[in-house]
Coordinates of C-alpha atoms and ligand atoms in Angstrom, one line a residue:
X1 CA -31.9 -6.8 -3.1
X2 CA -33.0 -7.8 0.4
X3 CA -31.7 -6.3 3.3
X4 CA -29.5 -8.3 4.5
X5 CA -27.6 -7.7 8.2
X6 CA -25.5 -9.9 10.2
X7 CA -23.9 -9.4 13.4
X8 CA -20.1 -7.8 13.6
X9 CA -18.8 -11.4 15.2
X10 CA -20.8 -12.7 12.7
X11 CA -19.6 -11.3 9.7
X12 CA -15.9 -11.8 11.6
X13 CA -15.9 -15.7 12.0
X14 CA -17.4 -15.6 8.4
X15 CA -14.0 -14.1 7.1
X16 CA -12.4 -16.2 9.4
X17 CA -13.5 -19.3 8.1
X18 CA -12.4 -18.3 4.3
X19 CA -8.8 -17.8 5.7
X20 CA -9.6 -21.6 7.0
X21 CA -10.7 -23.3 4.6
X22 CA -8.2 -21.6 1.8
X23 CA -4.9 -22.8 3.9
X24 CA -6.1 -25.6 4.3
X25 CA -7.0 -26.7 1.0
X26 CA -4.9 -24.7 -1.2
X27 CA -1.0 -25.5 -1.6
X28 CA -0.2 -21.9 -2.5
X29 CA -1.8 -20.6 0.9
X30 CA 0.5 -23.1 3.1
X31 CA 3.4 -22.6 1.0
X32 CA 3.0 -18.7 1.9
X33 CA 2.2 -18.9 5.1
X34 CA 5.5 -21.2 5.9
X35 CA 7.6 -18.1 3.8
X36 CA 5.7 -15.8 6.0
X37 CA 6.8 -17.3 8.8
X38 CA 10.0 -17.5 8.1
X39 CA 10.6 -14.5 7.4
X40 CA 9.3 -13.1 10.1
X41 CA 11.2 -15.2 12.7
X42 CA 14.4 -14.2 10.3
X43 CA 13.7 -10.6 10.6
X44 CA 13.5 -10.8 14.4
X45 CA 16.9 -12.1 14.9
X46 CA 18.3 -10.3 12.8
X47 CA 16.6 -7.3 14.6
X48 CA 15.7 -5.7 11.7
X49 CA 15.0 -2.0 11.9
X50 CA 10.8 -0.3 11.9
X51 CA 11.2 0.5 8.4
X52 CA 11.8 -2.8 7.3
X53 CA 9.3 -4.7 8.8
X54 CA 6.4 -2.6 7.3
X55 CA 7.4 -3.8 4.2
X56 CA 8.2 -7.2 5.5
X57 CA 4.6 -7.3 6.4
X58 CA 2.5 -5.4 3.6
X59 CA 4.5 -8.0 1.2
X60 CA 3.1 -11.0 3.0
X61 CA -0.3 -8.7 3.3
X62 CA -0.6 -9.1 0.1
X63 CA 0.5 -12.1 -1.6
X64 CA -1.8 -13.1 1.5
X65 CA -4.2 -10.7 -0.5
X66 CA -4.2 -11.8 -4.2
X67 CA -4.0 -15.3 -3.1
X68 CA -7.3 -15.8 -1.1
X69 CA -8.7 -13.6 -3.8
X70 CA -7.2 -15.6 -6.7
X71 CA -9.4 -18.7 -4.0
X72 CA -11.5 -17.1 -4.6
X73 CA -12.3 -16.2 -8.3
X74 CA -11.1 -19.8 -8.6
X75 CA -14.2 -21.3 -7.0
X76 CA -17.1 -18.6 -8.1
X77 CA -15.3 -19.6 -12.1
X78 CA -15.7 -23.6 -10.4
X79 CA -19.7 -22.9 -10.0
X80 CA -20.9 -20.9 -12.9
X81 CA -18.9 -22.7 -15.4
X82 CA -17.2 -26.1 -14.8
X83 CA -17.4 -26.5 -18.4
X84 CA -13.8 -25.2 -21.0
X85 CA -15.2 -21.5 -21.0
X86 CA -12.2 -19.4 -22.5
X87 CA -14.0 -16.6 -20.3
X88 CA -13.4 -19.0 -17.6
X89 CA -9.8 -19.4 -18.4
X90 CA -9.4 -15.6 -18.3
X91 CA -10.4 -15.2 -15.2
X92 CA -8.4 -18.4 -13.4
X93 CA -5.6 -17.2 -15.4
X94 CA -5.7 -13.3 -15.0
X95 CA -6.0 -13.4 -10.9
X96 CA -3.0 -16.4 -11.1
X97 CA -1.2 -13.9 -13.3
X98 CA -2.4 -11.4 -9.7
X99 CA -1.1 -14.0 -7.1
X100 CA 2.7 -14.3 -9.1
X101 CA 2.9 -10.4 -9.1
X102 CA 2.1 -10.5 -5.2
X103 CA 4.9 -13.1 -4.8
X104 CA 7.6 -11.4 -7.2
X105 CA 7.0 -8.1 -5.2
X106 CA 7.9 -10.4 -1.5
X107 CA 10.5 -11.1 -3.3
X108 CA 12.4 -9.0 -4.0
X109 CA 11.4 -6.9 -0.8
X110 CA 12.5 -10.2 0.8
X111 CA 16.2 -9.8 -1.4
X112 CA 16.7 -5.6 -0.9
X113 CA 15.3 -6.4 3.1
X114 CA 17.7 -9.0 4.1
X115 CA 20.3 -8.8 1.8
X116 CA 22.1 -6.2 3.9
X117 CA 22.3 -7.8 7.5
X118 CA 22.3 -11.2 6.5
X119 CA 25.2 -10.0 4.3
X120 CA 26.5 -8.5 7.9
X121 CA 25.9 -11.5 9.9
X122 CA 27.7 -14.1 7.6
X123 CA 30.7 -11.5 8.0
X124 CA 30.5 -10.9 11.7
X125 CA 30.7 -15.5 11.5
X126 CA 33.8 -16.0 9.5
X127 CA 35.7 -13.5 11.4
Ligands
ATP201 N1 -14.0 -24.2 -16.6 C1 -12.3 -23.8 -17.2 N2 -13.3 -23.3 -18.6 C2 -11.4 -22.6 -19.3 N3 -9.6 -23.0 -19.0 C3 -10.1 -23.3 -17.4 C4 -10.9 -23.8 -16.8 N4 -10.9 -23.9 -15.3 C5 -9.5 -24.0 -15.9 N5 -9.1 -23.6 -16.2 C6 -7.5 -23.0 -16.9 O1 -6.6 -24.4 -16.3 C7 -6.1 -23.3 -14.8 C8 -5.6 -24.6 -14.1 O2 -7.3 -24.2 -13.4 P1 -7.2 -25.2 -11.5 O3 -8.6 -24.4 -11.7 O4 -6.6 -26.5 -12.0 O5 -6.7 -23.8 -11.1 P2 -5.2 -23.7 -10.2 O6 -4.1 -23.4 -10.9 O7 -4.9 -25.5 -10.4 O8 -5.6 -23.8 -8.7 P3 -4.9 -23.9 -7.3 O9 -3.5 -24.3 -7.7 O10 -4.6 -23.2 -7.0 O11 -5.7 -24.8 -7.0 C9 -6.7 -21.9 -15.1 O12 -5.4 -21.5 -15.2 C10 -6.6 -21.8 -16.2 O13 -6.3 -21.9 -17.5

């Protein structure tokens, strides 16, 4: 394989382009972006502790990583197997499964992190 060096700056640009393209073209990425924004604003308003922030950021990162990998796998499968194939289906279905596991993890983290502070906030509003 021919050695190929690219500047750090260019590599960063390519990575950023991948993220921007995925957000522009993938509906799920737009949903994850909106959800992440709402979650981070709620976390700031509720003054969550550092550990809660850590878990929320971890969950958001895992969801984005899984969705980006899913998008990458979909693109490669469409490139090499535009026609139906059982292995293409397996690749796409398992990649989508990974994204679903990540989203389920994020929902569980959200419930565990927000349950108590939201409950306390509701009580303070009603008292
Ligand atoms: N080349 C193929 N061969 C066999 N099955 C395929 C193929 N392409 C797609 N599929 C099946 O159709 C499903 C949906 O594929 P598609 O490419 O439309 O992704 P998607 O779920 O619509 O992705 P997104 O909505 O994130 O763009 C796959 O999970 C797979 O089961």
